[in-house]
Amino acid sequence: MTQRILIEGGDAFAFAADEDTILRAALRAGLGFPHECSVGGCGACRFDLVEGEVETLWEDAPGLSERERRRGKRLACQTRALGDCTVRVRLSEEYRPAVPTARRKAVLTSRHWVTPEMAELVLTTDGDARFLPGQYALLHAPGIIGARAYSMSNLANSEGDWRFIIRRVPGGQGSNILTEGVAVGAEIMVDGPYGHAYLREDVDREIVCIAGGSGVGPMLSIAKGALGQGSGPVVHFFEGARTHPDLCGGKVLASLIPQATSRLRYTPVLSAATHEFWSGARGFVHELITPSLPLPLDRYEYYFAGPPPMIEAVQTLLAVQNQVPHSQVHFDRFV
Ligand SMILES: Cc1cc2nc3c(=O)[nH]c(=O)nc-3n(C[C@H](O)[C@H](O)[C@H](O)COP(=O)(O)OP(=O)(O)OC[C@H]3O[C@@H](n4cnc5c(N)ncnc54)[C@H](O)[C@@H]3O)c2cc1C
C-alpha cells in the first residue's frame, strides 16, 4: 500500500521511502510547500509533526534555532517519513514548483576552470534537462554528506546537459570534491529543479542582473534566456568580483549571438583591483546600480545571486531606499 503524508486539513501526497525528504515528495506532487535553499540553511521549510514517525537527516542544520528545535519544529528538506504521517504547514501558491522536480542519475562529462577559483561542470542525464533560467538543483556526489545546491548556468535543453559554475570554498567539503575530487565520468545525482528566482518571460520591463562571485552562474542563465528570444528587453548585467582574473561572465556573454548582445549592457566591478591597467568600475557591485542605470529604479525587473552580504545590500537598495515593488525582485539566497 502506498504510504502517504497528510497536510493537516488538506492535501495528502505519496513519498518514496528511503529516498524522499518530505519537501521533495511535496514538490513532486505539485504542492506549494514553503522552501528556499532546500539544504537545511534557511529554515523556510519548517513544519510541525502532528502524527507519525520521521527521521532527521541533519540534526544540527542551522535553519532551526535551539528554541525552535525544543518546540518540536522540523525542516522538511532534512526530514524523511518512516510511515504515514500528518504534518502542519501553510502551503502557498508562490512555492508551487514551476517545473516538476525529479531525481536523475547524471555523469560528470566535463569540467574546467573558468577563473582561478571557479570551475564549470557539465553533468549529463538521459532525457531532457528541464528547468527555467535561474533555477538550481541539489547535487549528491560520492564523498559528500548531504546535498549541495548549485544553480544552472545554461538553459533547458534536449541533450540532458546541466551546467554549473562552482566556486571552491576554502575548507568546504562539497565544493572541493566537486571542483577537484570527483573524476570526470563519475556518477552524480541531480535533484531538481528548485527555486523561485527564475526568468519571468511575460514581463517586458528592462532586466537588471546582479551577480556576486559564484552568483554569476544563475545570472548567465537568466541573461541567456532573456537575450535568446528574438526580440525583448535590454539586459543590464553587473558582475562583481575581487580582481580581474575572478571575472568570467563577460567572456560567456560576448559569445552570444551579435543580435542578442546589442541588447546587453555589461558592467564588471572589482572590489580589490590591484592592477594599474583596470580602468573599469571599482567598489562593491551594488554601489554601481544607482550611478549606472537611468532612474527611477522601480522601472526594472531585478534578478540577483551571490553571497549573503551582497543579497542584503541589494535588498536594502531596492526595497528600502527605492521602494521597488516586491514582485519585481527575484533572488535565491546562497546560504
Ligand atoms: C539556492 C542556492 C544556490 C547556490 N548556487 C551556487 C552556485 O551556483 N555556485 C556556487 O559556487 N555555490 C552555490 N551555492 C552555495 C553552495 O550550495 C554551497 O553552500 C557552497 O558551495 C559551499 O559548500 P561546501 O560543501 O564547499 O561547504 P561546507 O561548509 O562543507 O557546506 C556548506 C553547506 O552544505 C550543507 N551541509 C553541510 N553539512 C551538511 C550535512 N551534514 N548534511 C546536509 N547538508 C550539509 C549546508 O547547506 C551547508 O550550508 C548555492 C547555495 C544555494 C542555497
mmCIF file of N, CA, C and O in Angstrom, residues 179-239:
data_model
loop_
_atom_site.group_PDB
_atom_site.id
_atom_site.type_symbol
_atom_site.label_atom_id
_atom_site.label_comp_id
_atom_site.label_asym_id
_atom_site.label_seq_id
_atom_site.Cartn_x
_atom_site.Cartn_y
_atom_site.Cartn_z
ATOM 1 N N THR A 179 34.779 20.312 -7.485
ATOM 2 C CA THR A 179 35.663 21.012 -8.430
ATOM 3 C C THR A 179 36.973 20.261 -8.669
ATOM 4 O O THR A 179 37.621 20.477 -9.682
ATOM 5 N N GLU A 180 37.378 19.383 -7.715
ATOM 6 C CA GLU A 180 38.672 18.703 -7.893
ATOM 7 C C GLU A 180 38.662 17.226 -7.533
ATOM 8 O O GLU A 180 39.433 16.446 -8.077
ATOM 9 N N GLY A 181 37.785 16.850 -6.586
ATOM 10 C CA GLY A 181 37.826 15.484 -6.041
ATOM 11 C C GLY A 181 37.275 14.437 -6.988
ATOM 12 O O GLY A 181 37.983 13.495 -7.355
ATOM 13 N N VAL A 182 36.020 14.578 -7.393
ATOM 14 C CA VAL A 182 35.430 13.532 -8.243
ATOM 15 C C VAL A 182 35.995 13.624 -9.653
ATOM 16 O O VAL A 182 36.247 14.716 -10.172
ATOM 17 N N ALA A 183 36.193 12.461 -10.271
ATOM 18 C CA ALA A 183 36.786 12.433 -11.610
ATOM 19 C C ALA A 183 35.706 12.595 -12.676
ATOM 20 O O ALA A 183 34.543 12.236 -12.451
ATOM 21 N N VAL A 184 36.098 13.126 -13.821
ATOM 22 C CA VAL A 184 35.190 13.151 -14.967
ATOM 23 C C VAL A 184 34.796 11.700 -15.253
ATOM 24 O O VAL A 184 35.637 10.806 -15.217
ATOM 25 N N GLY A 185 33.506 11.471 -15.484
ATOM 26 C CA GLY A 185 32.999 10.101 -15.666
ATOM 27 C C GLY A 185 32.265 9.608 -14.430
ATOM 28 O O GLY A 185 31.551 8.607 -14.500
ATOM 29 N N ALA A 186 32.436 10.308 -13.292
ATOM 30 C CA ALA A 186 31.778 9.869 -12.050
ATOM 31 C C ALA A 186 30.269 10.083 -12.146
ATOM 32 O O ALA A 186 29.790 10.956 -12.879
ATOM 33 N N GLU A 187 29.552 9.283 -11.348
ATOM 34 C CA GLU A 187 28.094 9.418 -11.316
ATOM 35 C C GLU A 187 27.694 10.365 -10.180
ATOM 36 O O GLU A 187 28.203 10.239 -9.053
ATOM 37 N N ILE A 188 26.830 11.298 -10.494
ATOM 38 C CA ILE A 188 26.358 12.283 -9.516
ATOM 39 C C ILE A 188 24.838 12.350 -9.656
ATOM 40 O O ILE A 188 24.321 12.306 -10.776
ATOM 41 N N MET A 189 24.148 12.448 -8.530
ATOM 42 C CA MET A 189 22.675 12.525 -8.594
ATOM 43 C C MET A 189 22.263 13.991 -8.704
ATOM 44 O O MET A 189 22.747 14.838 -7.937
ATOM 45 N N VAL A 190 21.395 14.292 -9.667
ATOM 46 C CA VAL A 190 20.869 15.658 -9.824
ATOM 47 C C VAL A 190 19.402 15.636 -9.396
ATOM 48 O O VAL A 190 18.605 14.896 -9.963
ATOM 49 N N ASP A 191 19.075 16.449 -8.417
ATOM 50 C CA ASP A 191 17.711 16.509 -7.901
ATOM 51 C C ASP A 191 17.182 17.928 -8.136
ATOM 52 O O ASP A 191 17.723 18.895 -7.598
ATOM 53 N N GLY A 192 16.166 18.072 -8.952
ATOM 54 C CA GLY A 192 15.667 19.412 -9.202
ATOM 55 C C GLY A 192 14.703 19.454 -10.368
ATOM 56 O O GLY A 192 14.261 18.406 -10.845
ATOM 57 N N PRO A 193 14.355 20.630 -10.858
ATOM 58 C CA PRO A 193 14.886 21.918 -10.417
ATOM 59 C C PRO A 193 14.106 22.486 -9.229
ATOM 60 O O PRO A 193 12.959 22.125 -8.998
ATOM 61 N N TYR A 194 14.782 23.403 -8.501
ATOM 62 C CA TYR A 194 14.185 24.134 -7.396
ATOM 63 C C TYR A 194 14.384 25.630 -7.649
ATOM 64 O O TYR A 194 15.218 26.009 -8.491
ATOM 65 N N GLY A 195 13.704 26.445 -6.860
ATOM 66 C CA GLY A 195 13.977 27.887 -6.859
ATOM 67 C C GLY A 195 12.889 28.718 -7.515
ATOM 68 O O GLY A 195 12.245 28.300 -8.469
ATOM 69 N N HIS A 196 12.739 29.929 -6.960
ATOM 70 C CA HIS A 196 11.675 30.839 -7.421
ATOM 71 C C HIS A 196 12.226 32.022 -8.189
ATOM 72 O O HIS A 196 11.478 32.837 -8.700
ATOM 73 N N ALA A 197 13.581 32.159 -8.243
ATOM 74 C CA ALA A 197 14.160 33.360 -8.866
ATOM 75 C C ALA A 197 14.394 33.113 -10.351
ATOM 76 O O ALA A 197 15.459 33.374 -10.879
ATOM 77 N N TYR A 198 13.383 32.590 -11.021
ATOM 78 C CA TYR A 198 13.540 32.272 -12.440
ATOM 79 C C TYR A 198 13.029 33.421 -13.310
ATOM 80 O O TYR A 198 12.269 34.281 -12.854
ATOM 81 N N LEU A 199 13.476 33.414 -14.568
ATOM 82 C CA LEU A 199 13.135 34.476 -15.510
ATOM 83 C C LEU A 199 11.622 34.546 -15.741
ATOM 84 O O LEU A 199 11.003 33.538 -16.089
ATOM 85 N N ARG A 200 11.054 35.724 -15.541
ATOM 86 C CA ARG A 200 9.625 35.944 -15.843
ATOM 87 C C ARG A 200 9.553 36.410 -17.296
ATOM 88 O O ARG A 200 9.824 37.577 -17.584
ATOM 89 N N GLU A 201 9.211 35.482 -18.200
ATOM 90 C CA GLU A 201 9.281 35.806 -19.629
ATOM 91 C C GLU A 201 8.140 36.694 -20.093
ATOM 92 O O GLU A 201 8.215 37.299 -21.148
ATOM 93 N N ASP A 202 7.083 36.775 -19.290
ATOM 94 C CA ASP A 202 5.928 37.569 -19.719
ATOM 95 C C ASP A 202 6.030 39.035 -19.306
ATOM 96 O O ASP A 202 5.125 39.819 -19.564
ATOM 97 N N VAL A 203 7.141 39.430 -18.683
ATOM 98 C CA VAL A 203 7.298 40.825 -18.240
ATOM 99 C C VAL A 203 8.179 41.534 -19.256
ATOM 100 O O VAL A 203 9.243 41.023 -19.610
ATOM 101 N N ASP A 204 7.783 42.722 -19.742
ATOM 102 C CA ASP A 204 8.634 43.361 -20.757
ATOM 103 C C ASP A 204 9.456 44.527 -20.216
ATOM 104 O O ASP A 204 10.011 45.307 -20.973
ATOM 105 N N ARG A 205 9.566 44.652 -18.895
ATOM 106 C CA ARG A 205 10.449 45.664 -18.310
ATOM 107 C C ARG A 205 11.908 45.349 -18.629
ATOM 108 O O ARG A 205 12.250 44.173 -18.789
ATOM 109 N N GLU A 206 12.792 46.367 -18.680
ATOM 110 C CA GLU A 206 14.225 46.089 -18.827
ATOM 111 C C GLU A 206 14.684 45.271 -17.614
ATOM 112 O O GLU A 206 14.165 45.434 -16.510
ATOM 113 N N ILE A 207 15.675 44.398 -17.875
ATOM 114 C CA ILE A 207 16.113 43.457 -16.839
ATOM 115 C C ILE A 207 17.456 43.898 -16.246
ATOM 116 O O ILE A 207 18.334 44.339 -16.991
ATOM 117 N N VAL A 208 17.590 43.769 -14.936
ATOM 118 C CA VAL A 208 18.876 44.017 -14.282
ATOM 119 C C VAL A 208 19.314 42.709 -13.627
ATOM 120 O O VAL A 208 18.591 42.157 -12.795
ATOM 121 N N CYS A 209 20.488 42.187 -14.015
ATOM 122 C CA CYS A 209 21.079 41.008 -13.378
ATOM 123 C C CYS A 209 22.265 41.475 -12.547
ATOM 124 O O CYS A 209 23.128 42.194 -13.064
ATOM 125 N N ILE A 210 22.315 41.080 -11.282
ATOM 126 C CA ILE A 210 23.441 41.472 -10.421
ATOM 127 C C ILE A 210 24.067 40.185 -9.888
ATOM 128 O O ILE A 210 23.413 39.419 -9.166
ATOM 129 N N ALA A 211 25.321 39.942 -10.268
ATOM 130 C CA ALA A 211 25.994 38.705 -9.877
ATOM 131 C C ALA A 211 27.177 39.040 -8.980
ATOM 132 O O ALA A 211 27.990 39.904 -9.302
ATOM 133 N N GLY A 212 27.280 38.347 -7.848
ATOM 134 C CA GLY A 212 28.453 38.474 -6.988
ATOM 135 C C GLY A 212 29.155 37.138 -6.940
ATOM 136 O O GLY A 212 28.534 36.127 -6.597
ATOM 137 N N GLY A 213 30.428 37.071 -7.326
ATOM 138 C CA GLY A 213 31.199 35.826 -7.259
ATOM 139 C C GLY A 213 30.523 34.705 -8.017
ATOM 140 O O GLY A 213 30.170 34.829 -9.198
ATOM 141 N N SER A 214 30.262 33.568 -7.307
ATOM 142 C CA SER A 214 29.681 32.406 -7.986
ATOM 143 C C SER A 214 28.215 32.612 -8.329
ATOM 144 O O SER A 214 27.610 31.776 -9.006
ATOM 145 N N GLY A 215 27.626 33.731 -7.922
ATOM 146 C CA GLY A 215 26.262 34.074 -8.342
ATOM 147 C C GLY A 215 26.189 34.330 -9.836
ATOM 148 O O GLY A 215 25.103 34.486 -10.396
ATOM 149 N N VAL A 216 27.332 34.335 -10.492
ATOM 150 C CA VAL A 216 27.347 34.574 -11.939
ATOM 151 C C VAL A 216 26.617 33.456 -12.695
ATOM 152 O O VAL A 216 26.015 33.708 -13.755
ATOM 153 N N GLY A 217 26.634 32.220 -12.179
ATOM 154 C CA GLY A 217 26.005 31.095 -12.886
ATOM 155 C C GLY A 217 24.530 31.342 -13.197
ATOM 156 O O GLY A 217 24.126 31.385 -14.368
ATOM 157 N N PRO A 218 23.684 31.512 -12.167
ATOM 158 C CA PRO A 218 22.261 31.720 -12.462
ATOM 159 C C PRO A 218 21.995 33.003 -13.241
ATOM 160 O O PRO A 218 21.043 33.070 -14.021
ATOM 161 N N MET A 219 22.845 34.037 -13.053
ATOM 162 C CA MET A 219 22.624 35.285 -13.794
ATOM 163 C C MET A 219 22.917 35.098 -15.283
ATOM 164 O O MET A 219 22.258 35.688 -16.138
ATOM 165 N N LEU A 220 23.906 34.241 -15.604
ATOM 166 C CA LEU A 220 24.166 33.945 -17.027
ATOM 167 C C LEU A 220 22.966 33.218 -17.628
ATOM 168 O O LEU A 220 22.574 33.471 -18.767
ATOM 169 N N SER A 221 22.377 32.324 -16.849
ATOM 170 C CA SER A 221 21.209 31.590 -17.332
ATOM 171 C C SER A 221 20.051 32.561 -17.608
ATOM 172 O O SER A 221 19.404 32.502 -18.660
ATOM 173 N N ILE A 222 19.810 33.484 -16.674
ATOM 174 C CA ILE A 222 18.736 34.487 -16.853
ATOM 175 C C ILE A 222 19.019 35.329 -18.100
ATOM 176 O O ILE A 222 18.138 35.545 -18.948
ATOM 177 N N ALA A 223 20.277 35.815 -18.213
ATOM 178 C CA ALA A 223 20.612 36.704 -19.342
ATOM 179 C C ALA A 223 20.474 35.953 -20.665
ATOM 180 O O ALA A 223 19.915 36.487 -21.636
ATOM 181 N N LYS A 224 20.963 34.699 -20.708
ATOM 182 C CA LYS A 224 20.842 33.926 -21.955
ATOM 183 C C LYS A 224 19.367 33.720 -22.294
ATOM 184 O O LYS A 224 18.971 33.811 -23.448
ATOM 185 N N GLY A 225 18.555 33.427 -21.282
ATOM 186 C CA GLY A 225 17.126 33.217 -21.509
ATOM 187 C C GLY A 225 16.462 34.462 -22.067
ATOM 188 O O GLY A 225 15.675 34.396 -23.012
ATOM 189 N N ALA A 226 16.810 35.621 -21.507
ATOM 190 C CA ALA A 226 16.177 36.878 -21.942
ATOM 191 C C ALA A 226 16.690 37.300 -23.313
ATOM 192 O O ALA A 226 15.934 37.780 -24.154
ATOM 193 N N LEU A 227 17.996 37.111 -23.548
ATOM 194 C CA LEU A 227 18.585 37.579 -24.808
ATOM 195 C C LEU A 227 18.347 36.585 -25.943
ATOM 196 O O LEU A 227 18.439 36.946 -27.117
ATOM 197 N N GLY A 228 18.029 35.357 -25.598
ATOM 198 C CA GLY A 228 17.832 34.323 -26.610
ATOM 199 C C GLY A 228 16.537 34.490 -27.371
ATOM 200 O O GLY A 228 16.367 33.957 -28.458
ATOM 201 N N GLN A 229 15.594 35.230 -26.783
ATOM 202 C CA GLN A 229 14.349 35.451 -27.510
ATOM 203 C C GLN A 229 14.647 36.447 -28.633
ATOM 204 O O GLN A 229 15.457 37.349 -28.466
ATOM 205 N N GLY A 230 14.009 36.275 -29.797
ATOM 206 C CA GLY A 230 14.284 37.106 -30.974
ATOM 207 C C GLY A 230 14.328 38.579 -30.663
ATOM 208 O O GLY A 230 15.264 39.305 -31.015
ATOM 209 N N SER A 231 13.336 39.081 -29.967
ATOM 210 C CA SER A 231 13.360 40.477 -29.534
ATOM 211 C C SER A 231 12.981 40.452 -28.063
ATOM 212 O O SER A 231 12.451 39.452 -27.574
ATOM 213 N N GLY A 232 13.255 41.523 -27.394
ATOM 214 C CA GLY A 232 12.928 41.508 -25.971
ATOM 215 C C GLY A 232 13.617 42.652 -25.277
ATOM 216 O O GLY A 232 14.196 43.537 -25.923
ATOM 217 N N PRO A 233 13.569 42.645 -23.956
ATOM 218 C CA PRO A 233 14.076 43.790 -23.203
ATOM 219 C C PRO A 233 15.607 43.871 -23.186
ATOM 220 O O PRO A 233 16.291 42.866 -23.408
ATOM 221 N N VAL A 234 16.094 45.063 -22.915
ATOM 222 C CA VAL A 234 17.530 45.279 -22.670
ATOM 223 C C VAL A 234 17.889 44.574 -21.364
ATOM 224 O O VAL A 234 17.081 44.531 -20.428
ATOM 225 N N VAL A 235 19.093 43.973 -21.319
ATOM 226 C CA VAL A 235 19.576 43.336 -20.091
ATOM 227 C C VAL A 235 20.799 44.102 -19.583
ATOM 228 O O VAL A 235 21.793 44.228 -20.299
ATOM 229 N N HIS A 236 20.707 44.647 -18.375
ATOM 230 C CA HIS A 236 21.844 45.323 -17.728
ATOM 231 C C HIS A 236 22.479 44.280 -16.815
ATOM 232 O O HIS A 236 21.833 43.819 -15.864
ATOM 233 N N PHE A 237 23.719 43.881 -17.110
ATOM 234 C CA PHE A 237 24.351 42.787 -16.379
ATOM 235 C C PHE A 237 25.532 43.338 -15.569
ATOM 236 O O PHE A 237 26.512 43.812 -16.142
ATOM 237 N N PHE A 238 25.435 43.289 -14.250
ATOM 238 C CA PHE A 238 26.513 43.749 -13.368
ATOM 239 C C PHE A 238 27.190 42.517 -12.780
ATOM 240 O O PHE A 238 26.524 41.667 -12.182
ATOM 241 N N GLU A 239 28.513 42.425 -12.948
ATOM 242 C CA GLU A 239 29.246 41.292 -12.358
ATOM 243 C C GLU A 239 30.284 41.820 -11.375
ATOM 244 O O GLU A 239 31.191 42.569 -11.757
#
